[in-house]
PDB file of C-alpha atoms in Angstrom:
ATOM      1  CA  MET A   1     -81.975 -88.444 -67.378  1.00 51.00           C
ATOM      2  CA  ASP A   2     -78.701 -86.776 -66.576  1.00 42.00           C
ATOM      3  CA  LYS A   3     -79.949 -84.207 -64.065  1.00 41.00           C
ATOM      4  CA  LEU A   4     -82.976 -82.492 -62.574  1.00 40.00           C
ATOM      5  CA  VAL A   5     -83.334 -79.087 -64.323  1.00 43.00           C
ATOM      6  CA  GLU A   6     -83.788 -76.421 -61.779  1.00 45.00           C
ATOM      7  CA  ALA A   7     -84.977 -73.708 -64.081  1.00 45.00           C
ATOM      8  CA  GLY A   8     -87.780 -74.059 -66.665  1.00 50.00           C
ATOM      9  CA  VAL A   9     -88.018 -73.363 -70.243  1.00 51.00           C
ATOM     10  CA  ASP A  10     -86.141 -69.863 -71.046  1.00 54.00           C
ATOM     11  CA  GLY A  11     -85.601 -69.386 -67.402  1.00 58.00           C
ATOM     12  CA  ARG A  12     -89.241 -69.325 -66.584  1.00 65.00           C
ATOM     13  CA  PRO A  13     -90.338 -71.136 -63.236  1.00 79.00           C
ATOM     14  CA  GLU A  14     -90.300 -74.850 -63.680  1.00 93.00           C
ATOM     15  CA  SER A  15     -93.670 -76.582 -64.091  1.00 96.00           C
ATOM     16  CA  VAL A  16     -94.764 -80.085 -63.667  1.00 98.00           C
ATOM     17  CA  LEU A  17     -96.894 -81.307 -66.645  1.00 98.00           C
ATOM     18  CA  ALA A  18     -99.380 -84.000 -65.971  1.00 98.00           C
ATOM     19  CA  VAL A  19     -99.323 -86.007 -69.388  1.00 98.00           C
ATOM     20  CA  ARG A  20    -101.523 -88.735 -70.653  1.00 98.00           C
ATOM     21  CA  VAL A  21     -99.765 -91.041 -73.172  1.00 98.00           C
ATOM     22  CA  GLU A  22    -101.659 -93.744 -74.894  1.00 98.00           C
ATOM     23  CA  LEU A  23    -100.484 -96.108 -77.600  1.00 98.00           C
ATOM     24  CA  VAL A  24    -102.568 -95.179 -80.657  1.00 97.00           C
ATOM     25  CA  ASP A  25    -104.848 -98.090 -81.856  1.00 95.00           C
ATOM     26  CA  SER A  26    -104.347-100.184 -78.873  1.00 96.00           C
ATOM     27  CA  GLU A  27    -107.466-102.314 -77.939  1.00 94.00           C
ATOM     28  CA  PRO A  28    -107.810-102.592 -74.848  1.00 95.00           C
ATOM     29  CA  GLU A  29    -106.205 -99.243 -74.418  1.00 97.00           C
ATOM     30  CA  ILE A  30    -102.601 -99.314 -73.100  1.00 98.00           C
ATOM     31  CA  TRP A  31    -101.901 -95.935 -71.614  1.00 98.00           C
ATOM     32  CA  ARG A  32     -99.784 -93.999 -68.766  1.00 98.00           C
ATOM     33  CA  GLN A  33    -100.476 -91.045 -66.731  1.00 98.00           C
ATOM     34  CA  LEU A  34     -97.111 -89.291 -66.131  1.00 98.00           C
ATOM     35  CA  GLU A  35     -96.016 -86.141 -64.054  1.00 98.00           C
ATOM     36  CA  VAL A  36     -92.988 -84.837 -66.062  1.00 98.00           C
ATOM     37  CA  LEU A  37     -90.992 -81.634 -65.660  1.00 97.00           C
ATOM     38  CA  GLY A  38     -91.658 -79.419 -68.599  1.00 97.00           C
ATOM     39  CA  SER A  39     -88.062 -78.466 -69.115  1.00 96.00           C
ATOM     40  CA  LEU A  40     -87.031 -82.042 -69.700  1.00 98.00           C
ATOM     41  CA  THR A  41     -85.368 -82.323 -73.258  1.00 98.00           C
ATOM     42  CA  LEU A  42     -86.749 -84.841 -75.674  1.00 98.00           C
ATOM     43  CA  ASP A  43     -83.936 -86.986 -75.297  1.00 98.00           C
ATOM     44  CA  GLN A  44     -84.851 -87.398 -71.612  1.00 98.00           C
ATOM     45  CA  VAL A  45     -88.530 -87.871 -72.346  1.00 98.00           C
ATOM     46  CA  HIS A  46     -87.612 -90.716 -74.845  1.00 98.00           C
ATOM     47  CA  GLN A  47     -86.020 -92.376 -71.728  1.00 98.00           C
ATOM     48  CA  VAL A  48     -88.926 -91.717 -69.453  1.00 98.00           C
ATOM     49  CA  LEU A  49     -91.303 -93.292 -72.245  1.00 98.00           C
ATOM     50  CA  GLN A  50     -89.128 -96.307 -72.732  1.00 98.00           C
ATOM     51  CA  THR A  51     -89.156 -96.999 -68.994  1.00 98.00           C
ATOM     52  CA  ALA A  52     -93.026 -96.239 -68.720  1.00 98.00           C
ATOM     53  CA  PHE A  53     -93.845 -98.630 -71.405  1.00 98.00           C
ATOM     54  CA  GLY A  54     -91.245-101.268 -70.810  1.00 96.00           C
ATOM     55  CA  TRP A  55     -89.316-100.716 -74.033  1.00 97.00           C
ATOM     56  CA  GLU A  56     -85.666-101.737 -74.466  1.00 95.00           C
ATOM     57  CA  ASP A  57     -84.360 -98.757 -76.518  1.00 97.00           C
ATOM     58  CA  ALA A  58     -83.502-101.286 -79.321  1.00 96.00           C
ATOM     59  CA  HIS A  59     -84.772 -99.117 -82.181  1.00 97.00           C
ATOM     60  CA  LEU A  60     -85.079 -95.728 -83.789  1.00 97.00           C
ATOM     61  CA  HIS A  61     -87.590 -93.186 -82.493  1.00 98.00           C
ATOM     62  CA  ARG A  62     -88.859 -89.705 -83.307  1.00 97.00           C
ATOM     63  CA  PHE A  63     -91.067 -86.984 -81.892  1.00 98.00           C
ATOM     64  CA  THR A  64     -93.626 -85.037 -83.963  1.00 96.00           C
ATOM     65  CA  ALA A  65     -95.880 -82.182 -83.067  1.00 93.00           C
ATOM     66  CA  ASP A  66     -98.634 -83.848 -85.286  1.00 90.00           C
ATOM     67  CA  ASP A  67     -99.718 -87.212 -86.111  1.00 90.00           C
ATOM     68  CA  PRO A  68     -97.001 -88.294 -88.551  1.00 89.00           C
ATOM     69  CA  PHE A  69     -99.449 -90.582 -90.454  1.00 86.00           C
ATOM     70  CA  ALA A  70    -102.277 -88.030 -91.032  1.00 81.00           C
ATOM     71  CA  PRO A  71    -102.471 -86.565 -94.509  1.00 68.00           C
ATOM     72  CA  LEU A  72    -100.873 -83.249 -94.848  1.00 60.00           C
ATOM     73  CA  ARG A  73    -102.544 -80.311 -96.631  1.00 62.00           C
ATOM     74  CA  PRO A  74    -100.683 -79.027 -99.606  1.00 62.00           C
ATOM     75  CA  VAL A  75     -99.213 -75.498 -99.382  1.00 58.00           C
ATOM     76  CA  ASP A  76     -98.718 -73.742-102.466  1.00 61.00           C
ATOM     77  CA  GLY A  77     -99.229 -76.882-104.427  1.00 61.00           C
ATOM     78  CA  GLU A  78     -96.784 -78.980-102.549  1.00 64.00           C
ATOM     79  CA  VAL A  79     -97.149 -81.166 -99.538  1.00 55.00           C
ATOM     80  CA  PRO A  80     -94.696 -79.849 -96.700  1.00 61.00           C
ATOM     81  CA  GLU A  81     -92.466 -82.446 -94.793  1.00 70.00           C
ATOM     82  CA  ALA A  82     -93.539 -82.834 -91.404  1.00 75.00           C
ATOM     83  CA  LEU A  83     -91.312 -81.577 -88.640  1.00 86.00           C
ATOM     84  CA  GLN A  84     -89.763 -84.256 -86.504  1.00 94.00           C
ATOM     85  CA  TRP A  85     -87.290 -84.378 -83.555  1.00 98.00           C
ATOM     86  CA  LEU A  86     -84.485 -87.019 -83.559  1.00 97.00           C
ATOM     87  CA  PRO A  87     -81.298 -87.696 -81.758  1.00 98.00           C
ATOM     88  CA  GLY A  88     -78.813 -85.208 -83.006  1.00 95.00           C
ATOM     89  CA  GLN A  89     -76.556 -87.688 -84.958  1.00 96.00           C
ATOM     90  CA  GLU A  90     -79.563 -88.893 -86.853  1.00 96.00           C
ATOM     91  CA  CYS A  91     -80.727 -85.365 -88.134  1.00 95.00           C
ATOM     92  CA  GLU A  92     -80.147 -85.562 -91.889  1.00 92.00           C
ATOM     93  CA  GLU A  93     -82.817 -83.419 -93.567  1.00 89.00           C
ATOM     94  CA  PRO A  94     -83.859 -79.688 -93.140  1.00 87.00           C
ATOM     95  CA  GLU A  95     -87.077 -80.580 -91.270  1.00 86.00           C
ATOM     96  CA  ASP A  96     -85.126 -82.686 -88.579  1.00 93.00           C
ATOM     97  CA  THR A  97     -84.458 -81.081 -85.290  1.00 95.00           C
ATOM     98  CA  PRO A  98     -82.043 -82.423 -82.535  1.00 98.00           C
ATOM     99  CA  GLU A  99     -84.211 -83.657 -79.768  1.00 98.00           C
ATOM    100  CA  GLU A 100     -81.505 -82.581 -77.216  1.00 98.00           C
ATOM    101  CA  ASP A 101     -82.366 -79.068 -78.145  1.00 97.00           C
ATOM    102  CA  PHE A 102     -86.056 -79.001 -77.568  1.00 97.00           C
ATOM    103  CA  SER A 103     -88.062 -79.385 -74.436  1.00 97.00           C
ATOM    104  CA  LEU A 104     -91.354 -81.410 -73.771  1.00 97.00           C
ATOM    105  CA  ASP A 105     -92.969 -77.944 -72.751  1.00 96.00           C
ATOM    106  CA  GLN A 106     -91.974 -76.552 -76.234  1.00 96.00           C
ATOM    107  CA  LEU A 107     -93.236 -79.532 -78.224  1.00 96.00           C
ATOM    108  CA  LEU A 108     -96.624 -79.464 -76.443  1.00 96.00           C
ATOM    109  CA  ALA A 109     -97.057 -75.922 -77.195  1.00 94.00           C
ATOM    110  CA  LEU A 110     -96.439 -76.498 -80.970  1.00 92.00           C
ATOM    111  CA  GLY A 111     -98.938 -79.287 -81.113  1.00 80.00           C
ATOM    112  CA  SER A 112    -101.645 -77.277 -78.955  1.00 82.00           C
ATOM    113  CA  GLY A 113    -101.273 -79.506 -75.950  1.00 88.00           C
ATOM    114  CA  ALA A 114    -100.558 -82.702 -77.709  1.00 93.00           C
ATOM    115  CA  ALA A 115     -97.568 -84.501 -79.532  1.00 97.00           C
ATOM    116  CA  PHE A 116     -96.562 -87.838 -80.704  1.00 97.00           C
ATOM    117  CA  TYR A 117     -93.600 -90.253 -80.175  1.00 98.00           C
ATOM    118  CA  GLU A 118     -93.011 -92.978 -82.628  1.00 98.00           C
ATOM    119  CA  TYR A 119     -90.880 -96.068 -81.441  1.00 98.00           C
ATOM    120  CA  ASP A 120     -89.567 -98.542 -83.908  1.00 97.00           C
ATOM    121  CA  PHE A 121     -90.174 -97.544 -87.256  1.00 96.00           C
ATOM    122  CA  GLY A 122     -90.734-101.204 -88.333  1.00 95.00           C
ATOM    123  CA  ASP A 123     -93.477-102.128 -85.848  1.00 96.00           C
ATOM    124  CA  SER A 124     -94.419 -98.233 -85.568  1.00 96.00           C
ATOM    125  CA  TRP A 125     -95.539 -98.045 -81.925  1.00 98.00           C
ATOM    126  CA  LEU A 126     -97.181 -94.603 -82.038  1.00 98.00           C
ATOM    127  CA  HIS A 127     -97.736 -92.834 -78.658  1.00 98.00           C
ATOM    128  CA  ARG A 128     -99.979 -89.870 -78.414  1.00 98.00           C
ATOM    129  CA  LEU A 129     -98.910 -87.390 -75.512  1.00 98.00           C
ATOM    130  CA  GLU A 130    -101.572 -85.240 -74.389  1.00 98.00           C
ATOM    131  CA  LEU A 131    -101.218 -82.285 -71.744  1.00 97.00           C
ATOM    132  CA  VAL A 132    -103.787 -82.723 -69.066  1.00 97.00           C
ATOM    133  CA  SER A 133    -102.710 -79.895 -66.619  1.00 97.00           C
ATOM    134  CA  ARG A 134     -99.744 -78.108 -65.121  1.00 96.00           C
ATOM    135  CA  ARG A 135     -98.594 -76.812 -61.882  1.00 96.00           C
ATOM    136  CA  PRO A 136     -95.415 -75.310 -60.315  1.00 96.00           C
ATOM    137  CA  ALA A 137     -92.768 -77.451 -59.541  1.00 95.00           C
ATOM    138  CA  ASN A 138     -91.639 -77.851 -55.751  1.00 92.00           C
ATOM    139  CA  GLU A 139     -87.938 -78.184 -54.573  1.00 87.00           C
ATOM    140  CA  GLY A 140     -87.260 -82.011 -54.807  1.00 88.00           C
ATOM    141  CA  THR A 141     -89.962 -82.714 -57.488  1.00 92.00           C
ATOM    142  CA  PRO A 142     -88.760 -85.781 -59.360  1.00 95.00           C
ATOM    143  CA  PRO A 143     -88.183 -85.284 -63.004  1.00 97.00           C
ATOM    144  CA  ALA A 144     -90.775 -87.912 -63.876  1.00 98.00           C
ATOM    145  CA  ARG A 145     -93.184 -90.062 -62.091  1.00 97.00           C
ATOM    146  CA  LEU A 146     -95.842 -92.605 -63.140  1.00 98.00           C
ATOM    147  CA  ILE A 147     -99.250 -91.893 -61.587  1.00 98.00           C
ATOM    148  CA  ASP A 148    -101.411 -94.296 -63.384  1.00 98.00           C
ATOM    149  CA  GLY A 149    -101.960 -96.417 -66.236  1.00 98.00           C
ATOM    150  CA  ALA A 150    -103.378 -99.610 -67.690  1.00 98.00           C
ATOM    151  CA  ARG A 151    -101.725-102.912 -69.209  1.00 98.00           C
ATOM    152  CA  ARG A 152     -97.990-103.618 -69.823  1.00 96.00           C
ATOM    153  CA  GLY A 153     -96.381-102.232 -73.210  1.00 96.00           C
ATOM    154  CA  PRO A 154     -96.296-104.725 -76.021  1.00 97.00           C
ATOM    155  CA  LEU A 155     -93.197-106.767 -76.504  1.00 96.00           C
ATOM    156  CA  GLU A 156     -90.308-105.594 -78.686  1.00 95.00           C
ATOM    157  CA  ASP A 157     -90.254-106.955 -82.250  1.00 95.00           C
ATOM    158  CA  SER A 158     -93.892-108.425 -82.012  1.00 96.00           C
ATOM    159  CA  GLY A 159     -94.814-107.129 -85.275  1.00 95.00           C
ATOM    160  CA  GLY A 160     -97.091-104.093 -84.301  1.00 96.00           C
ATOM    161  CA  PHE A 161    -100.389-104.519 -82.883  1.00 96.00           C
ATOM    162  CA  PRO A 162    -101.475-107.275 -85.562  1.00 96.00           C
ATOM    163  CA  GLY A 163     -98.463-109.410 -84.568  1.00 96.00           C
ATOM    164  CA  TYR A 164     -98.750-108.773 -80.987  1.00 96.00           C
ATOM    165  CA  GLU A 165    -102.417-109.667 -80.648  1.00 95.00           C
ATOM    166  CA  GLU A 166    -101.746-112.802 -82.669  1.00 96.00           C
ATOM    167  CA  ILE A 167     -99.068-113.810 -80.128  1.00 96.00           C
ATOM    168  CA  MET A 168    -101.199-112.953 -77.235  1.00 95.00           C
ATOM    169  CA  HIS A 169    -104.219-114.975 -78.707  1.00 95.00           C
ATOM    170  CA  ALA A 170    -101.720-118.007 -79.073  1.00 95.00           C
ATOM    171  CA  LEU A 171    -100.567-117.635 -75.572  1.00 94.00           C
ATOM    172  CA  ALA A 172    -104.021-117.765 -74.133  1.00 93.00           C
ATOM    173  CA  ASP A 173    -105.052-121.047 -76.058  1.00 94.00           C
ATOM    174  CA  PRO A 174    -102.971-123.942 -75.112  1.00 94.00           C
ATOM    175  CA  SER A 175    -104.505-125.735 -78.053  1.00 95.00           C
ATOM    176  CA  HIS A 176    -103.333-123.178 -80.628  1.00 96.00           C
ATOM    177  CA  PRO A 177    -101.094-124.646 -83.055  1.00 95.00           C
ATOM    178  CA  ASP A 178     -98.414-121.949 -82.319  1.00 95.00           C
ATOM    179  CA  HIS A 179     -98.809-121.859 -78.528  1.00 95.00           C
ATOM    180  CA  ALA A 180     -95.631-123.548 -77.847  1.00 95.00           C
ATOM    181  CA  LYS A 181     -93.696-121.699 -80.424  1.00 95.00           C
ATOM    182  CA  HIS A 182     -94.868-118.187 -79.182  1.00 95.00           C
ATOM    183  CA  SER A 183     -94.368-119.387 -75.430  1.00 95.00           C
ATOM    184  CA  THR A 184     -90.826-120.109 -76.086  1.00 95.00           C
ATOM    185  CA  TRP A 185     -90.365-116.690 -77.937  1.00 95.00           C
ATOM    186  CA  VAL A 186     -92.062-114.694 -74.987  1.00 95.00           C
ATOM    187  CA  ALA A 187     -89.896-116.340 -72.545  1.00 94.00           C
ATOM    188  CA  GLU A 188     -86.883-115.637 -74.384  1.00 92.00           C
ATOM    189  CA  ILE A 189     -87.864-111.959 -74.884  1.00 90.00           C
ATOM    190  CA  THR A 190     -88.934-111.358 -71.175  1.00 90.00           C
ATOM    191  CA  GLY A 191     -86.101-113.452 -69.649  1.00 89.00           C
ATOM    192  CA  SER A 192     -88.843-115.302 -67.510  1.00 88.00           C
ATOM    193  CA  HIS A 193     -90.844-118.520 -67.889  1.00 87.00           C
ATOM    194  CA  GLU A 194     -93.590-117.140 -65.651  1.00 89.00           C
ATOM    195  CA  PRO A 195     -97.006-116.727 -67.391  1.00 89.00           C
ATOM    196  CA  PHE A 196     -97.171-113.709 -69.281  1.00 91.00           C
ATOM    197  CA  ASP A 197     -99.971-111.336 -68.237  1.00 94.00           C
ATOM    198  CA  PRO A 198    -100.595-108.325 -70.806  1.00 95.00           C
ATOM    199  CA  ALA A 199    -102.925-106.697 -68.275  1.00 96.00           C
ATOM    200  CA  PHE A 200    -100.218-106.381 -65.478  1.00 95.00           C
ATOM    201  CA  LEU A 201     -98.586-102.949 -64.782  1.00 97.00           C
ATOM    202  CA  ASP A 202     -96.171-102.634 -61.891  1.00 96.00           C
ATOM    203  CA  ILE A 203     -96.443 -98.984 -61.141  1.00 98.00           C
ATOM    204  CA  PRO A 204     -94.065 -98.915 -58.227  1.00 98.00           C
ATOM    205  CA  ARG A 205     -91.430-100.922 -60.241  1.00 97.00           C
ATOM    206  CA  VAL A 206     -91.681 -98.360 -63.001  1.00 98.00           C
ATOM    207  CA  ASN A 207     -91.193 -95.515 -60.618  1.00 98.00           C
ATOM    208  CA  GLU A 208     -88.113 -97.053 -59.035  1.00 97.00           C
ATOM    209  CA  ALA A 209     -86.583 -97.360 -62.648  1.00 97.00           C
ATOM    210  CA  LEU A 210     -87.614 -93.755 -63.315  1.00 97.00           C
ATOM    211  CA  ALA A 211     -85.894 -92.507 -60.062  1.00 95.00           C
ATOM    212  CA  ASP A 212     -82.661 -94.416 -61.029  1.00 92.00           C
ATOM    213  CA  GLN A 213     -82.467 -92.408 -64.162  1.00 84.00           C
ATOM    214  CA  THR A 214     -81.884 -89.075 -62.262  1.00 65.00           C
TER     215      THR A 214
END
């Protein structure tokens, strides 16, 4: 985040949004409870979500007001293209909107209090953002803060949930034929030879990283 926005959307008083973000189809569920300024633009929210879930910002991403994989109803016999918000330099189609020009508050209002964020179009990590509550911001309110959550985010390039679950299964079983291979790969990805714990979430460390973005 480049700055703390002192005014809200369209000059209205700034609001703090309590937003629950869950990784769709995760089992056990991987989720975060965040407090975020509603005026943050979607490129800033992108950075917040990357930090909250431990992603490395190594792939493409997009925001949508509705589930991008849900079937769309035809309108006048044609299926409309879903609106999506992308980095400005990646907007190529009429339905693409620069994420730098739209706020989180505006996006959640379009989706009746919910929206979606997809990261890595290959592994397709789909996050559902749901507005839980809002309150007025106070002077000094941080742009984003992690309040609660469960489990660390999946590893980059692990093949979506099927691939990630396969890797976790092999790591947990020393007799698994792929245990050594996956252990080496995980150590390379994480930069650590410490045992990998998919259930561990370091909330204070995440908040330190979020504070460094301001």
